[in-house]
Amino acid sequence: YYPIGDQVEFEPIGFIPVGSSSSTYAYLEQTYGAVNEHQVGIGESTCSAIFGAIPLGAPNGTALLSIDELTRIAMERSTTARQAVQLMGGLAVEYGFYGAGASEGTGEALVVSDPEEVWMFHILPDDTGTSAIWAAQLIPSTGFGVLANMFVLRELDPQNSSEFLMSESVHAVAQEYGWWHPNDGLLDFTQIYSDGEYSHQYYSGRRMWGAYHLAAPSLSLSPVYDDLISSPYPLFVTPDELIGLTDLFKFHRYTYQNTPYDLGAVGNLAAGPFGSPNRW
């Protein structure tokens, strides 16, 4: 954005190559890149992670790219979701990635879509703070998944490049620290790289359960668990019925009505004197 009046233009903290193309694609932005002219779309969710990094320009800074900037670059340069995932991951590995911070989470998760495919993308800084660890999995056309401020990717199959994409660091770092060995089988991304739910238990898991409870009630998934890292919920489910646009509105408006977690239920003091379904 251009400075206005007495505003001073920001000093860039670094640069990446322009590339071979002389033009970029039009896109809509809302802090993060949202959707471009080729219908590549992105939804964002900040997550906890075991490694962190500091941006260049700050004291001891080592990393150039944050998730908001990565999504904008993906919007400018991608015509498919797969291309966007590979572009963001490759740039983060080369130039370094930093997350929101210790309080909000140093990792990020994105849903990256186009008219044909939907990918679940996870990223965090590597242990040096100068590169990145990332992975992505293709969600099947019959699948319904939820991102609620925590990693959800599980076993990654590096031999199946049609459904899994990842950085070499996913396995290299885990093996270096003794957290995983090839003899262990497939690597569980969340088990190794997530730092769990931040804020409190059920911060993420209750929202995951709520959406799955609406989309696939026949699964009878439990709303309670000991630890979300231990995989109480699947990466995606098959909905009991086809999901439409109005269903997504319903999911986002859901406040656990007619469940024990309904804040607006009669007699629930947490709803305040006016029975508000939103915590006060």
Short mmCIF file of C-alpha atoms in Angstrom, two decimals:
data_model
loop_
_atom_site.label_atom_id
_atom_site.label_comp_id
_atom_site.label_asym_id
_atom_site.label_seq_id
_atom_site.Cartn_x
_atom_site.Cartn_y
_atom_site.Cartn_z
CA TYR A 1 0.00 0.00 0.00
CA TYR A 2 1.22 3.48 -0.82
CA PRO A 3 1.87 5.85 2.12
CA ILE A 4 -0.65 8.65 2.60
CA GLY A 5 0.15 12.11 3.95
CA ASP A 6 2.92 11.97 6.53
CA GLN A 7 3.10 8.17 6.53
CA VAL A 8 6.52 6.71 5.88
CA GLU A 9 6.91 3.81 3.48
CA PHE A 10 7.92 0.54 5.14
CA GLU A 11 11.42 -0.76 4.52
CA PRO A 12 11.22 -4.28 2.99
CA ILE A 13 12.80 -6.99 5.14
CA GLY A 14 13.90 -8.89 2.03
CA PHE A 15 13.13 -9.90 -1.54
CA ILE A 16 12.42 -12.99 -3.61
CA PRO A 17 12.99 -13.36 -7.37
CA VAL A 18 10.23 -12.02 -9.61
CA GLY A 19 10.28 -15.15 -11.78
CA SER A 20 10.00 -15.58 -15.53
CA SER A 21 6.47 -14.18 -15.87
CA SER A 22 6.01 -10.45 -16.41
CA SER A 23 2.49 -10.45 -14.96
CA THR A 24 0.60 -11.76 -11.94
CA TYR A 25 -2.99 -12.91 -11.36
CA ALA A 26 -5.71 -10.76 -9.83
CA TYR A 27 -6.89 -11.80 -6.38
CA LEU A 28 -8.95 -10.80 -3.36
CA GLU A 29 -7.18 -10.39 -0.04
CA GLN A 30 -8.32 -10.25 3.59
CA THR A 31 -4.97 -10.09 5.42
CA TYR A 32 -4.35 -13.45 3.73
CA GLY A 33 -4.78 -14.15 0.05
CA ALA A 34 -8.37 -15.39 -0.31
CA VAL A 35 -9.14 -16.27 -3.95
CA ASN A 36 -7.67 -15.41 -7.33
CA GLU A 37 -8.95 -15.18 -10.89
CA HIS A 38 -8.28 -18.90 -11.45
CA GLN A 39 -10.48 -19.82 -8.44
CA VAL A 40 -7.54 -20.87 -6.30
CA GLY A 41 -8.84 -20.26 -2.79
CA ILE A 42 -7.23 -20.32 0.66
CA GLY A 43 -8.58 -20.54 4.22
CA GLU A 44 -6.17 -19.99 7.15
CA SER A 45 -5.87 -21.31 10.71
CA THR A 46 -2.98 -20.51 13.08
CA CYS A 47 -1.66 -23.54 14.99
CA SER A 48 0.82 -24.39 17.70
CA ALA A 49 4.13 -25.93 16.65
CA ILE A 50 7.27 -27.16 18.38
CA PHE A 51 9.66 -24.79 16.56
CA GLY A 52 9.54 -21.02 16.15
CA ALA A 53 11.44 -18.37 14.20
CA ILE A 54 11.91 -14.60 14.22
CA PRO A 55 11.40 -12.41 11.13
CA LEU A 56 14.29 -10.71 9.42
CA GLY A 57 14.54 -7.08 10.53
CA ALA A 58 13.83 -7.98 14.15
CA PRO A 59 16.63 -8.72 16.65
CA ASN A 60 18.07 -12.16 15.87
CA GLY A 61 15.72 -12.49 12.90
CA THR A 62 16.35 -15.36 10.50
CA ALA A 63 13.21 -15.91 8.37
CA LEU A 64 11.74 -13.88 5.52
CA LEU A 65 8.23 -15.21 4.94
CA SER A 66 5.07 -15.31 7.03
CA ILE A 67 1.85 -17.10 6.12
CA ASP A 68 0.07 -13.94 5.00
CA GLU A 69 2.82 -13.10 2.53
CA LEU A 70 3.05 -16.70 1.30
CA THR A 71 -0.68 -16.75 0.55
CA ARG A 72 -0.45 -13.50 -1.40
CA ILE A 73 2.40 -14.85 -3.50
CA ALA A 74 0.41 -18.03 -4.12
CA MET A 75 -2.56 -15.96 -5.29
CA GLU A 76 -0.37 -13.95 -7.65
CA ARG A 77 1.40 -16.92 -9.24
CA SER A 78 -0.79 -20.05 -9.04
CA THR A 79 -3.45 -21.48 -11.32
CA THR A 80 -4.10 -24.64 -9.26
CA ALA A 81 -4.18 -25.58 -5.58
CA ARG A 82 -1.36 -28.07 -6.03
CA GLN A 83 0.80 -25.40 -7.62
CA ALA A 84 0.03 -23.01 -4.75
CA VAL A 85 1.02 -25.61 -2.14
CA GLN A 86 4.30 -26.42 -3.89
CA LEU A 87 5.11 -22.73 -4.40
CA MET A 88 4.49 -21.73 -0.76
CA GLY A 89 6.35 -24.72 0.58
CA GLY A 90 9.34 -24.26 -1.72
CA LEU A 91 9.72 -20.56 -0.95
CA ALA A 92 9.43 -21.15 2.80
CA VAL A 93 12.16 -23.80 2.68
CA GLU A 94 14.45 -21.51 0.68
CA TYR A 95 13.87 -18.19 2.47
CA GLY A 96 12.66 -19.21 5.93
CA PHE A 97 9.23 -19.19 7.56
CA TYR A 98 8.08 -17.52 10.79
CA GLY A 99 4.71 -17.93 12.51
CA ALA A 100 2.45 -15.60 14.46
CA GLY A 101 4.28 -16.02 17.78
CA ALA A 102 4.44 -18.05 20.95
CA SER A 103 1.06 -16.88 22.29
CA GLU A 104 -0.95 -17.54 19.13
CA GLY A 105 1.14 -20.35 17.66
CA THR A 106 4.27 -20.64 15.54
CA GLY A 107 2.71 -22.95 12.94
CA GLU A 108 0.08 -22.45 10.28
CA ALA A 109 -2.49 -24.58 8.48
CA LEU A 110 -4.27 -23.77 5.24
CA VAL A 111 -7.05 -25.27 3.18
CA VAL A 112 -6.01 -24.66 -0.43
CA SER A 113 -8.61 -25.32 -3.12
CA ASP A 114 -9.43 -24.97 -6.79
CA PRO A 115 -12.44 -26.24 -8.77
CA GLU A 116 -10.89 -29.73 -8.98
CA GLU A 117 -8.86 -30.33 -5.78
CA VAL A 118 -8.66 -29.43 -2.09
CA TRP A 119 -5.41 -29.74 -0.11
CA MET A 120 -4.73 -29.53 3.63
CA PHE A 121 -1.40 -27.70 4.06
CA HIS A 122 0.68 -27.45 7.27
CA ILE A 123 3.86 -25.46 7.86
CA LEU A 124 6.21 -24.50 10.69
CA PRO A 125 9.77 -23.17 10.97
CA ASP A 126 12.53 -25.74 10.99
CA ASP A 127 14.85 -26.17 13.98
CA THR A 128 17.36 -23.63 12.61
CA GLY A 129 14.82 -20.86 12.08
CA THR A 130 16.16 -20.32 8.56
CA SER A 131 13.96 -22.76 6.62
CA ALA A 132 10.65 -24.61 6.99
CA ILE A 133 8.96 -27.96 7.54
CA TRP A 134 5.77 -28.45 5.54
CA ALA A 135 3.39 -31.11 4.32
CA ALA A 136 0.08 -31.31 2.48
CA GLN A 137 -2.52 -33.97 1.80
CA LEU A 138 -5.21 -34.15 -0.85
CA ILE A 139 -8.74 -34.37 0.55
CA PRO A 140 -10.95 -36.70 -1.53
CA SER A 141 -13.98 -35.27 -3.29
CA THR A 142 -16.23 -37.12 -0.83
CA GLY A 143 -14.33 -35.83 2.20
CA PHE A 144 -15.21 -33.14 4.74
CA GLY A 145 -12.41 -31.85 7.00
CA VAL A 146 -12.08 -29.27 9.77
CA LEU A 147 -9.24 -26.90 10.66
CA ALA A 148 -9.62 -25.36 14.12
CA ASN A 149 -6.25 -23.91 15.15
CA MET A 150 -4.38 -27.20 15.39
CA PHE A 151 -2.52 -29.45 12.99
CA VAL A 152 -4.59 -32.40 11.74
CA LEU A 153 -2.36 -34.15 9.19
CA ARG A 154 -1.43 -37.65 10.34
CA GLU A 155 0.50 -40.39 8.52
CA LEU A 156 2.32 -39.07 5.45
CA ASP A 157 3.17 -41.34 2.53
CA PRO A 158 6.17 -39.88 0.66
CA GLN A 159 5.81 -42.57 -2.04
CA ASN A 160 2.32 -41.34 -2.97
CA SER A 161 3.02 -37.99 -4.61
CA SER A 162 -0.47 -37.78 -6.09
CA GLU A 163 -2.01 -37.41 -2.62
CA PHE A 164 0.88 -36.22 -0.44
CA LEU A 165 3.37 -33.36 -0.84
CA MET A 166 6.06 -32.49 1.71
CA SER A 167 9.50 -31.03 2.33
CA GLU A 168 12.51 -33.27 2.82
CA SER A 169 12.85 -31.71 6.27
CA VAL A 170 9.66 -33.43 7.47
CA HIS A 171 11.52 -36.70 7.82
CA ALA A 172 15.09 -35.40 8.14
CA VAL A 173 14.45 -33.27 11.24
CA ALA A 174 12.32 -35.91 12.97
CA GLN A 175 14.99 -38.54 12.36
CA GLU A 176 17.78 -36.22 13.52
CA TYR A 177 16.07 -35.70 16.88
CA GLY A 178 15.22 -39.38 17.27
CA TRP A 179 11.46 -38.78 17.07
CA TRP A 180 11.01 -41.03 14.03
CA HIS A 181 12.93 -43.70 12.17
CA PRO A 182 12.17 -45.27 8.77
CA ASN A 183 11.62 -48.57 10.55
CA ASP A 184 8.70 -46.94 12.42
CA GLY A 185 6.61 -46.81 9.27
CA LEU A 186 4.76 -43.71 8.11
CA LEU A 187 5.48 -40.48 9.98
CA ASP A 188 2.59 -38.89 11.94
CA PHE A 189 2.96 -35.14 11.29
CA THR A 190 0.73 -33.93 14.12
CA GLN A 191 2.16 -36.37 16.66
CA ILE A 192 5.66 -35.03 16.01
CA TYR A 193 5.31 -31.37 15.12
CA SER A 194 2.20 -30.10 16.94
CA ASP A 195 2.48 -28.52 20.39
CA GLY A 196 -1.15 -29.37 21.09
CA GLU A 197 -4.16 -27.17 21.67
CA TYR A 198 -3.22 -23.73 22.84
CA SER A 199 -5.27 -21.87 25.42
CA HIS A 200 -6.99 -24.94 26.92
CA GLN A 201 -8.22 -28.45 26.25
CA TYR A 202 -11.16 -28.52 23.82
CA TYR A 203 -10.12 -25.17 22.30
CA SER A 204 -9.74 -26.92 18.96
CA GLY A 205 -11.23 -30.36 19.49
CA ARG A 206 -14.69 -29.21 20.53
CA ARG A 207 -15.03 -27.22 17.32
CA MET A 208 -13.86 -30.21 15.29
CA TRP A 209 -16.38 -32.41 17.04
CA GLY A 210 -19.13 -29.83 16.52
CA ALA A 211 -18.65 -29.72 12.75
CA TYR A 212 -18.34 -33.51 12.42
CA HIS A 213 -21.37 -33.90 14.70
CA LEU A 214 -23.39 -31.88 12.18
CA ALA A 215 -21.90 -33.33 8.99
CA ALA A 216 -21.75 -37.00 9.97
CA PRO A 217 -23.86 -37.68 13.08
CA SER A 218 -23.96 -41.37 12.20
CA LEU A 219 -20.29 -41.66 13.25
CA SER A 220 -21.23 -40.81 16.86
CA LEU A 221 -17.79 -39.32 17.50
CA SER A 222 -17.13 -38.62 21.17
CA PRO A 223 -17.01 -34.98 22.28
CA VAL A 224 -14.49 -35.82 25.03
CA TYR A 225 -10.90 -37.01 24.80
CA ASP A 226 -7.69 -37.03 26.81
CA ASP A 227 -5.35 -35.44 24.26
CA LEU A 228 -6.05 -34.10 20.77
CA ILE A 229 -2.53 -34.98 19.61
CA SER A 230 -3.37 -38.66 20.13
CA SER A 231 -5.76 -38.54 17.15
CA PRO A 232 -9.30 -38.80 18.55
CA TYR A 233 -10.73 -37.40 15.29
CA PRO A 234 -10.01 -38.26 11.62
CA LEU A 235 -8.48 -35.84 9.13
CA PHE A 236 -11.74 -35.96 7.19
CA VAL A 237 -15.07 -37.76 7.24
CA THR A 238 -17.65 -38.68 4.62
CA PRO A 239 -20.79 -36.63 5.35
CA ASP A 240 -24.05 -38.48 5.83
CA GLU A 241 -25.57 -36.27 3.13
CA LEU A 242 -24.22 -33.97 0.44
CA ILE A 243 -23.16 -30.64 1.91
CA GLY A 244 -24.32 -27.40 0.31
CA LEU A 245 -23.53 -23.74 0.79
CA THR A 246 -26.29 -23.20 3.35
CA ASP A 247 -24.90 -26.07 5.41
CA LEU A 248 -21.60 -24.20 5.71
CA PHE A 249 -23.49 -21.17 7.01
CA LYS A 250 -25.17 -23.42 9.54
CA PHE A 251 -21.86 -24.91 10.68
CA HIS A 252 -20.35 -21.48 11.30
CA ARG A 253 -23.42 -20.31 13.22
CA TYR A 254 -23.49 -23.44 15.37
CA THR A 255 -23.26 -22.88 19.12
CA TYR A 256 -23.78 -26.53 20.13
CA GLN A 257 -27.56 -26.17 20.37
CA ASN A 258 -29.32 -29.11 22.02
CA THR A 259 -26.07 -30.56 23.36
CA PRO A 260 -24.60 -30.40 26.90
CA TYR A 261 -22.29 -27.66 25.60
CA ASP A 262 -25.03 -25.22 24.59
CA LEU A 263 -24.24 -21.96 26.41
CA GLY A 264 -27.74 -20.70 25.72
CA ALA A 265 -29.44 -23.60 27.48
CA VAL A 266 -31.83 -22.77 30.30
CA GLY A 267 -30.02 -22.65 33.60
CA ASN A 268 -26.53 -22.34 32.12
CA LEU A 269 -24.98 -19.45 34.06
CA ALA A 270 -22.15 -19.15 31.53
CA ALA A 271 -24.69 -17.69 29.09
CA GLY A 272 -25.18 -14.66 31.29
CA PRO A 273 -28.46 -13.05 32.34
CA PHE A 274 -29.83 -12.95 28.79
CA GLY A 275 -29.10 -16.53 27.80
CA SER A 276 -26.56 -15.59 25.15
CA PRO A 277 -25.11 -18.58 23.26
CA ASN A 278 -21.80 -16.69 23.13
CA ARG A 279 -19.58 -16.86 26.20
CA TRP A 280 -19.44 -13.58 28.12
#
